[in-house]
PDB file of C-alpha atoms in Angstrom:
ATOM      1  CA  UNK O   1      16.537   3.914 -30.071  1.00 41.00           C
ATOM      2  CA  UNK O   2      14.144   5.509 -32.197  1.00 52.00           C
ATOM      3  CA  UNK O   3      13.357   9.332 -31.774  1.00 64.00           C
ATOM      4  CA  UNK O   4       9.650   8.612 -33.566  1.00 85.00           C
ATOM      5  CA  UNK O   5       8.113   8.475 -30.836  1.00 92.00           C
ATOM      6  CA  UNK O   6       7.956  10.155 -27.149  1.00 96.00           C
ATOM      7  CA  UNK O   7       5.986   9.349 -23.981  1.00 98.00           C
ATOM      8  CA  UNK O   8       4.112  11.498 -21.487  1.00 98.00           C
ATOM      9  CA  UNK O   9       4.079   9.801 -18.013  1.00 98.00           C
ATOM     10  CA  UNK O  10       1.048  11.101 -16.617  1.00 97.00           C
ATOM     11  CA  UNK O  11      -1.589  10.915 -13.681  1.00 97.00           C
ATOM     12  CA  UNK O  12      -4.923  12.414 -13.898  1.00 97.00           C
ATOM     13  CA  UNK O  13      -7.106  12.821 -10.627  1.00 96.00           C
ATOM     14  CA  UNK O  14     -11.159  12.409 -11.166  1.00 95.00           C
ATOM     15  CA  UNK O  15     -13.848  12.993  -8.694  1.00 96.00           C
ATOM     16  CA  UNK O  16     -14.483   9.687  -9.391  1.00 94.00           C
ATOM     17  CA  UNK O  17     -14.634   6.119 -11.419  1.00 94.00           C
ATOM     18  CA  UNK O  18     -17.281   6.962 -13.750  1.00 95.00           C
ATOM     19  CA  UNK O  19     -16.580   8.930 -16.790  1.00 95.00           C
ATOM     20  CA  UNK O  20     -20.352   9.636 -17.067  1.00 94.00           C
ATOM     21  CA  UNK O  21     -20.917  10.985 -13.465  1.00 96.00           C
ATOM     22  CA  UNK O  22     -17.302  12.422 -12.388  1.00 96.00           C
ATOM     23  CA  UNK O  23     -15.193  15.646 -13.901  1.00 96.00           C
ATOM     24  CA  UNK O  24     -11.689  15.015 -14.149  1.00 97.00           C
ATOM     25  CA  UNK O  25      -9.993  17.240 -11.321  1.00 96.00           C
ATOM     26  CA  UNK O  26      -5.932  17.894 -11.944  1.00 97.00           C
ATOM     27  CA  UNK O  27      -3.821  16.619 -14.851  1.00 98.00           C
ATOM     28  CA  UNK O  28       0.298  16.164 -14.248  1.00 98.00           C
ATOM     29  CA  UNK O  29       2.682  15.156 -16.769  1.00 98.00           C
ATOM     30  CA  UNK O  30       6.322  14.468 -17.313  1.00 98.00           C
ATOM     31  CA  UNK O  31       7.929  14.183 -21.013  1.00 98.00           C
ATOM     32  CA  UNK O  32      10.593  11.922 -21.946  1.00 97.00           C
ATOM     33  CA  UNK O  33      12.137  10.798 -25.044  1.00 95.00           C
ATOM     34  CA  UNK O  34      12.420   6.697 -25.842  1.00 92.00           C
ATOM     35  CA  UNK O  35      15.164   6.484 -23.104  1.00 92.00           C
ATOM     36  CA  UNK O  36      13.338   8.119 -20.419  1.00 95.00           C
ATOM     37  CA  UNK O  37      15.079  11.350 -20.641  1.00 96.00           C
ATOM     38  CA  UNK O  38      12.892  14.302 -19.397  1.00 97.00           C
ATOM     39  CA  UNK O  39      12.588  17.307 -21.515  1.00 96.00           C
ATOM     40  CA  UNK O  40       9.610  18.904 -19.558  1.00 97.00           C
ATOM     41  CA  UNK O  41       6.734  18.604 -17.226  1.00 98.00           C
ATOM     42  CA  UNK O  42       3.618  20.829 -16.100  1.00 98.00           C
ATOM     43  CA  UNK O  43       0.296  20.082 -13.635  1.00 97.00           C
ATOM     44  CA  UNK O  44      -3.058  21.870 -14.096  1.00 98.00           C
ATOM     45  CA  UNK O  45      -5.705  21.912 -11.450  1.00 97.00           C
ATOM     46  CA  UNK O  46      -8.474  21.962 -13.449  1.00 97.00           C
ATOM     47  CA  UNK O  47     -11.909  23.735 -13.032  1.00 97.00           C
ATOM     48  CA  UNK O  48     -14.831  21.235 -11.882  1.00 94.00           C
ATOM     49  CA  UNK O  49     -18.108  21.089 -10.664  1.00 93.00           C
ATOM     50  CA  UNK O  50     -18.865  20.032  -6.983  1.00 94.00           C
ATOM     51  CA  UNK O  51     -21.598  17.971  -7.437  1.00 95.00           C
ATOM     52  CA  UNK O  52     -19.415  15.550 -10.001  1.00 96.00           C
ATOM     53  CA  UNK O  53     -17.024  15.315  -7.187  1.00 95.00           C
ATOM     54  CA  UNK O  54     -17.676  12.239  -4.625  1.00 95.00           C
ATOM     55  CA  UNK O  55     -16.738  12.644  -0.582  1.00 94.00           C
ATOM     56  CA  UNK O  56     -14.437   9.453  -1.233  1.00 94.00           C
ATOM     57  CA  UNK O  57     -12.283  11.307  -3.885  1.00 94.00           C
ATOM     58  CA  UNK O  58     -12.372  14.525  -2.679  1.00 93.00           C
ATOM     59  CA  UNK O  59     -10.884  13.001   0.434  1.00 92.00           C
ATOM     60  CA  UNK O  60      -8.230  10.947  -1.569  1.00 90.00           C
ATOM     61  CA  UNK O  61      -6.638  14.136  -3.363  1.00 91.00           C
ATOM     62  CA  UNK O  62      -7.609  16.933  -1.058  1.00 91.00           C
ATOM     63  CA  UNK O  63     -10.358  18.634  -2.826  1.00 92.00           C
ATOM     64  CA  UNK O  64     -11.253  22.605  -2.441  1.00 92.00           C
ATOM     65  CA  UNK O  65     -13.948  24.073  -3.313  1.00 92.00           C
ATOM     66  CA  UNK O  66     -12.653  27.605  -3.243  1.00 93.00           C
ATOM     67  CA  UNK O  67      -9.289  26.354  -4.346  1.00 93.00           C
ATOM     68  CA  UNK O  68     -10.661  24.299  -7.370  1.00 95.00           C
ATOM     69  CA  UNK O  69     -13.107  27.597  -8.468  1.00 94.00           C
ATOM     70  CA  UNK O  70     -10.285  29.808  -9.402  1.00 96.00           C
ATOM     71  CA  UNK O  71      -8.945  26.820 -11.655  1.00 97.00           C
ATOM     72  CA  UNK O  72      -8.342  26.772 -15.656  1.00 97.00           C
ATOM     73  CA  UNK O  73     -11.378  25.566 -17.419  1.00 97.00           C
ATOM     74  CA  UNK O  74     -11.126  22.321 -19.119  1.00 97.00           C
ATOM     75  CA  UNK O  75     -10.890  23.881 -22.520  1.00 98.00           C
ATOM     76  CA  UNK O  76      -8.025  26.134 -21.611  1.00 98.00           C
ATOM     77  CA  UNK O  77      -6.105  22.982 -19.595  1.00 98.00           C
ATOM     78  CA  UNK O  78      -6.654  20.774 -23.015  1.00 98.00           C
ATOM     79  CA  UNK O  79      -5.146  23.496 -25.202  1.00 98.00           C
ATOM     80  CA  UNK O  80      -2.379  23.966 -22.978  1.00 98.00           C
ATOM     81  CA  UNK O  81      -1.257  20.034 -23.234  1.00 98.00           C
ATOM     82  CA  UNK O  82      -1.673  20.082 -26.742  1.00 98.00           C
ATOM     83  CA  UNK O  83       0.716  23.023 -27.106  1.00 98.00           C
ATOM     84  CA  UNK O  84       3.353  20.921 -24.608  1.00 97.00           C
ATOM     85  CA  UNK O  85       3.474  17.954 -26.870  1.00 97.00           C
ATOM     86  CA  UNK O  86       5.778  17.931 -29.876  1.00 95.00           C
ATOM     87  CA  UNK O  87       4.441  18.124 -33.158  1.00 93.00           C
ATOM     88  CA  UNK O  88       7.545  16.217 -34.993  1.00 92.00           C
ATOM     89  CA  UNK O  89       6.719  12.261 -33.254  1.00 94.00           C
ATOM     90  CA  UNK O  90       3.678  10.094 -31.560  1.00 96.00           C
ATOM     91  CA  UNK O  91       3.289  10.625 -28.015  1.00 98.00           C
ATOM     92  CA  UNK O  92       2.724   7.557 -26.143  1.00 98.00           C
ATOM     93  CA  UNK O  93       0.705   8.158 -23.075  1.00 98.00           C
ATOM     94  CA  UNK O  94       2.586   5.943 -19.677  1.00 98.00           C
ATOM     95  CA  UNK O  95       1.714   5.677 -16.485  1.00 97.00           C
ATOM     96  CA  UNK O  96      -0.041   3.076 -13.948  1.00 96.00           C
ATOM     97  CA  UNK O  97      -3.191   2.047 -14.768  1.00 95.00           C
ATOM     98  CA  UNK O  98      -3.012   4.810 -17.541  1.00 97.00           C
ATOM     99  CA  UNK O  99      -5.592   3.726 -19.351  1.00 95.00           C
ATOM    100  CA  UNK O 100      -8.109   4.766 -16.891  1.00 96.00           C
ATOM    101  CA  UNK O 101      -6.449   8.354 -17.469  1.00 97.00           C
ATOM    102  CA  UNK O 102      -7.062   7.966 -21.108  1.00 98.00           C
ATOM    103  CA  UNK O 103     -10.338   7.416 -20.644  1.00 97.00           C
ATOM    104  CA  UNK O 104     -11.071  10.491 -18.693  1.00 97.00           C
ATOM    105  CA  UNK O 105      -8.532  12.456 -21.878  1.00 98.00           C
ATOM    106  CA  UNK O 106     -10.551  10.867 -24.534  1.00 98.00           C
ATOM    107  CA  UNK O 107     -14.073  12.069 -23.142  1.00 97.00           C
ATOM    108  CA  UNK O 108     -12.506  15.502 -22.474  1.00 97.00           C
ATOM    109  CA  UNK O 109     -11.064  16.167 -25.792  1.00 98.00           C
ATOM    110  CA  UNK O 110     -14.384  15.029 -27.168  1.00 97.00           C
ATOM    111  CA  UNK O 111     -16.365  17.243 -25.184  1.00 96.00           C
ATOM    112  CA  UNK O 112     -14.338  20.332 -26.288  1.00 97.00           C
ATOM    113  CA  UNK O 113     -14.005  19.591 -29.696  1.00 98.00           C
ATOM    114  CA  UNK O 114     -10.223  19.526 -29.634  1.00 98.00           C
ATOM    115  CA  UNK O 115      -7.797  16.240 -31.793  1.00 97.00           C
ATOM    116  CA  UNK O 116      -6.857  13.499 -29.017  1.00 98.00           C
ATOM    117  CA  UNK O 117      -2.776  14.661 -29.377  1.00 98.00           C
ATOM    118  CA  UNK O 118      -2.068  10.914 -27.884  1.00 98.00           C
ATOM    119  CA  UNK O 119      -1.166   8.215 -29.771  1.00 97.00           C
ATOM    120  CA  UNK O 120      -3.466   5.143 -29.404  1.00 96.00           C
ATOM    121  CA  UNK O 121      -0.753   2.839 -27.894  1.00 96.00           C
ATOM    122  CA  UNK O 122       0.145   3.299 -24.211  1.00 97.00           C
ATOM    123  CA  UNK O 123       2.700   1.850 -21.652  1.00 96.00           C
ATOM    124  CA  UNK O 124       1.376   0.355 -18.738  1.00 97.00           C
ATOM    125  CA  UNK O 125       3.518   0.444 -15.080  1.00 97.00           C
ATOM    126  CA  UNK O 126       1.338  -2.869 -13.948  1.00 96.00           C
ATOM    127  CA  UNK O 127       2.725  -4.550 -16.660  1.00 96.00           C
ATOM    128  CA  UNK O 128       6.563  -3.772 -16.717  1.00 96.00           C
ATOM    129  CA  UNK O 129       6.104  -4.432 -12.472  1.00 96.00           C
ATOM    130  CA  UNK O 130       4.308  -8.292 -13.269  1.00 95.00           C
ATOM    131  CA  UNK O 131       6.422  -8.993 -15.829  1.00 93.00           C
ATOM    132  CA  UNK O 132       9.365  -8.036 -13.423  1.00 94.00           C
ATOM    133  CA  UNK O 133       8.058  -9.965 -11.161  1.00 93.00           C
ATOM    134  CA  UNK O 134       7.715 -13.078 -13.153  1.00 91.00           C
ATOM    135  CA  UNK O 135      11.456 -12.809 -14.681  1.00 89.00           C
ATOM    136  CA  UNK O 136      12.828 -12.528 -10.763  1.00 90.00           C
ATOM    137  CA  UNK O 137      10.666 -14.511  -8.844  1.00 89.00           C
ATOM    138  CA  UNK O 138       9.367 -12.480  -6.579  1.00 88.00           C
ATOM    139  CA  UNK O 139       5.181 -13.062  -6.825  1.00 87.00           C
ATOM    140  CA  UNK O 140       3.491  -9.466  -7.061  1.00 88.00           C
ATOM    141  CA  UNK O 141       0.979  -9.725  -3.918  1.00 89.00           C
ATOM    142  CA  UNK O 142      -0.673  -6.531  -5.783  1.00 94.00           C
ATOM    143  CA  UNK O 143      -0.188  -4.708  -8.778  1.00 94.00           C
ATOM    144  CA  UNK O 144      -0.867  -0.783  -7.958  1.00 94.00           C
ATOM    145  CA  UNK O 145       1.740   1.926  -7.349  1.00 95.00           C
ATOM    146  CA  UNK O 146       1.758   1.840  -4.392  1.00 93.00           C
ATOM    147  CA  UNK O 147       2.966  -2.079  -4.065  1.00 94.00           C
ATOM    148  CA  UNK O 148       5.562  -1.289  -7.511  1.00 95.00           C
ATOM    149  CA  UNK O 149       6.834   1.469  -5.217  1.00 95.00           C
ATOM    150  CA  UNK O 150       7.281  -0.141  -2.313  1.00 93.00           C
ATOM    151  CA  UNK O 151       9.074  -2.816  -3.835  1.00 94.00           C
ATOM    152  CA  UNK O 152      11.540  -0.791  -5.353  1.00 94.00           C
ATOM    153  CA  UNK O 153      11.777   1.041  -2.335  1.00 94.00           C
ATOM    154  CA  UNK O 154      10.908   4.203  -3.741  1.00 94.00           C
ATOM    155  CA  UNK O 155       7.968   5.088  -1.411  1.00 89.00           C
ATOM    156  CA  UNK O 156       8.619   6.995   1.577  1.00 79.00           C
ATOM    157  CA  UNK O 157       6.310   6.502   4.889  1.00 76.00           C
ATOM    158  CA  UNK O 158       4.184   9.143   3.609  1.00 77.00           C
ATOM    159  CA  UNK O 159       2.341   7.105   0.936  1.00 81.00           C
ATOM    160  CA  UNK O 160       1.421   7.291  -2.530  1.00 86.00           C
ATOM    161  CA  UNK O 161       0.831  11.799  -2.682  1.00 85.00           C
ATOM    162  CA  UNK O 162      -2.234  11.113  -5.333  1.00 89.00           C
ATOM    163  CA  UNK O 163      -1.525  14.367  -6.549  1.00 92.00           C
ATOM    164  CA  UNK O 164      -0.934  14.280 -10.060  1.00 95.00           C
ATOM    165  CA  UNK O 165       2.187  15.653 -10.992  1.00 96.00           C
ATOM    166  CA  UNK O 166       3.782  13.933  -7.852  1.00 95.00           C
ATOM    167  CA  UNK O 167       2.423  10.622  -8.819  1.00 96.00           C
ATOM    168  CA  UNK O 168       3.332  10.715 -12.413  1.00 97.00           C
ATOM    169  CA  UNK O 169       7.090  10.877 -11.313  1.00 97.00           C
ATOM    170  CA  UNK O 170       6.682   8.036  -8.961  1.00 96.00           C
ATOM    171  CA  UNK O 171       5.689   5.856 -11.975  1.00 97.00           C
ATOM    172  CA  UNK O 172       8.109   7.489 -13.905  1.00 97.00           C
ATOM    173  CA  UNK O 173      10.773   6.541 -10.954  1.00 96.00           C
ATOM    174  CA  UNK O 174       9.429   2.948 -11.204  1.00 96.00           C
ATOM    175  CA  UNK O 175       9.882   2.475 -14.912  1.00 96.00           C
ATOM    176  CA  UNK O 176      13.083   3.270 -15.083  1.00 96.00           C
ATOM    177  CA  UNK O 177      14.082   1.263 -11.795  1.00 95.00           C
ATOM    178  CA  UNK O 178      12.076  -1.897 -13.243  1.00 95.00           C
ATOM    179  CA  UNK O 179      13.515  -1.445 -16.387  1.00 92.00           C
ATOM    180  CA  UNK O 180      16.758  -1.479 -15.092  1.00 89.00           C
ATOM    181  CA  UNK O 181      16.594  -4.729 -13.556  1.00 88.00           C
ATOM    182  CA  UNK O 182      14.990  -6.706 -16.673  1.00 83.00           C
ATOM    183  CA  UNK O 183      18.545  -7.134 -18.315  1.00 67.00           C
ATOM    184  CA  UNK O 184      19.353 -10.236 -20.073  1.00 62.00           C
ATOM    185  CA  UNK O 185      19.617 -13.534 -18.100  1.00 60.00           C
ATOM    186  CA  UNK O 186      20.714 -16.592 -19.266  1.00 58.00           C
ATOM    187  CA  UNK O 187      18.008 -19.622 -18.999  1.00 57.00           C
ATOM    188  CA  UNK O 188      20.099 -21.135 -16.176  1.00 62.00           C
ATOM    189  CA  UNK O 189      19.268 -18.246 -14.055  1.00 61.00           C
ATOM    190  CA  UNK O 190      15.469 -17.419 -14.449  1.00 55.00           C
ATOM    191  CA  UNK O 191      13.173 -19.147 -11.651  1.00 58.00           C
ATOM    192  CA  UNK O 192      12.414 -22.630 -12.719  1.00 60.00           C
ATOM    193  CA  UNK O 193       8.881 -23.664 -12.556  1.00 50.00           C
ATOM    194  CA  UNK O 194       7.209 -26.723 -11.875  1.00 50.00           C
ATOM    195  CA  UNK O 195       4.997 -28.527 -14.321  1.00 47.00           C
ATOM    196  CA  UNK O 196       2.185 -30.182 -11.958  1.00 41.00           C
ATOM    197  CA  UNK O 197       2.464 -33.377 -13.514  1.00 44.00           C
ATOM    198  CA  UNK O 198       5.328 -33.395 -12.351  1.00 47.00           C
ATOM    199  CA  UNK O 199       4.831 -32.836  -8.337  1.00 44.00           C
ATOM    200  CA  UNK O 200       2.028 -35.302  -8.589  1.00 47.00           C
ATOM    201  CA  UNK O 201      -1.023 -33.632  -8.819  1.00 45.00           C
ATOM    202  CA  UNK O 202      -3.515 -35.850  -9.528  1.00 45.00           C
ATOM    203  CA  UNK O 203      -6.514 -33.530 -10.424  1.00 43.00           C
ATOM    204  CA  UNK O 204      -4.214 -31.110 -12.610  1.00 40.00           C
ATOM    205  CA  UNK O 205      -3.103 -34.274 -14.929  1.00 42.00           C
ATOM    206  CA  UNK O 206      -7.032 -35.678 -14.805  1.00 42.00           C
ATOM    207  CA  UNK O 207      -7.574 -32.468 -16.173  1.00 43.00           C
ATOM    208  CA  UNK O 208      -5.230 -32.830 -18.769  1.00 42.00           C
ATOM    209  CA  UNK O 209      -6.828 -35.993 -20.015  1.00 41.00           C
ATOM    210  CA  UNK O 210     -10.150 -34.423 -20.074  1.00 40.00           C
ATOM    211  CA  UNK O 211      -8.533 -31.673 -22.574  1.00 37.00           C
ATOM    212  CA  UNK O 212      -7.166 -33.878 -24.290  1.00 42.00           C
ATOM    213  CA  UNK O 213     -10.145 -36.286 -24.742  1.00 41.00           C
ATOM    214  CA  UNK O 214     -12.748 -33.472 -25.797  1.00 37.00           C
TER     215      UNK O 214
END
């Protein structure tokens, strides 16, 4: 396995969608080498301003006022992950949905005039989970953490936490579950699909021939 590279599993909280309008709010993340093997972790609240924070997020992640005041500054929270990464490989951002996260990064590392530390690749949780599903035949009715979690039975009745730190392990959990479970089959054993032609669908195969004739 190759040691050029290392991924942070993280989970960023925002007080909001939109880059433009919302600050991002609390940064967690967990450090592994290729094989998933943890060599540290760390989660920042990080300073914001109230009025970039909406009542719908606020709600989501429990947002303080007071609590959020006596937070690190963006700047300070920035330098602090670039001094966590190692300087020797790439660091491939992971996580669910993680490029919304990078997003929120990218902007913030801009803003403060600080190298993006991340390398441009990332490794997406809603894509090992479909791609599980797909190879087992079980359908994905949804493809959040919550629904990867729950599948794998690793989500208690308490929920998803959507506090960073706690959420970055719960992907982290799910990776190596769903990774665990992709071993090699033979072709005899993968789900067998059904060509539509086949089951006599008339407007599938009519659809065929119009392909075909244009």
């Amino acid at each position: 396995m190759s040691a050029e590279f290392s991924f942070a599993f993280l989970d960023c909280e925002f007080g909001g969608l939109d880059v433009e309008l919302h600050d991002l709010t609390e940064v967690g993340i967990i450090l592994t080498d290729a094989r998933l093997d943890e060599s540290s972790e760390a989660q920042w609240r990080v300073r914001s301003r109230p009025e970039r924070i909406s009542k719908e997020a606020a709600k989501i992640f429990g947002y303080d006022e007071e609590l959020w005041a006596q937070a690190p500054p963006l700047r300070q929270v920035l330098t602090e992950i670039v001094e966590m990464l190692p300087k020797d490989r790439k660091v491939i951002p992971a996580g669910q949905n993680v490029r919304m996260d990078v997003v929120f990064l990218e902007r913030a590392f801009k803003k403060c005039e600080i190298p993006y530390p991340f390398d441009y690749h990332v490794i997406d949780l809603a894509t090992l989970f479909y791609s599980w599903s797909l190879v087992a035949g079980e359908p994905a009715r949804a493809i959040y953490l919550r629904q990867a979690a729950t599948t794998a039975g690793l989500l208690g009745s308490e929920g998803v936490a959507h506090r960073a730190l706690e959420d970055a392990r719960l992907t982290l959990e799910c990776f190596r579950h769903y990774i665990g479970r992709l071993a090699a089959r033979e072709p005899s054993e993968l789900p067998q699909t059904t060509d539509p032609r086949e089951s006599g669908d008339a407007s599938a195969e009519a659809d065929d021939r119009s392909r075909d004739a244009s």
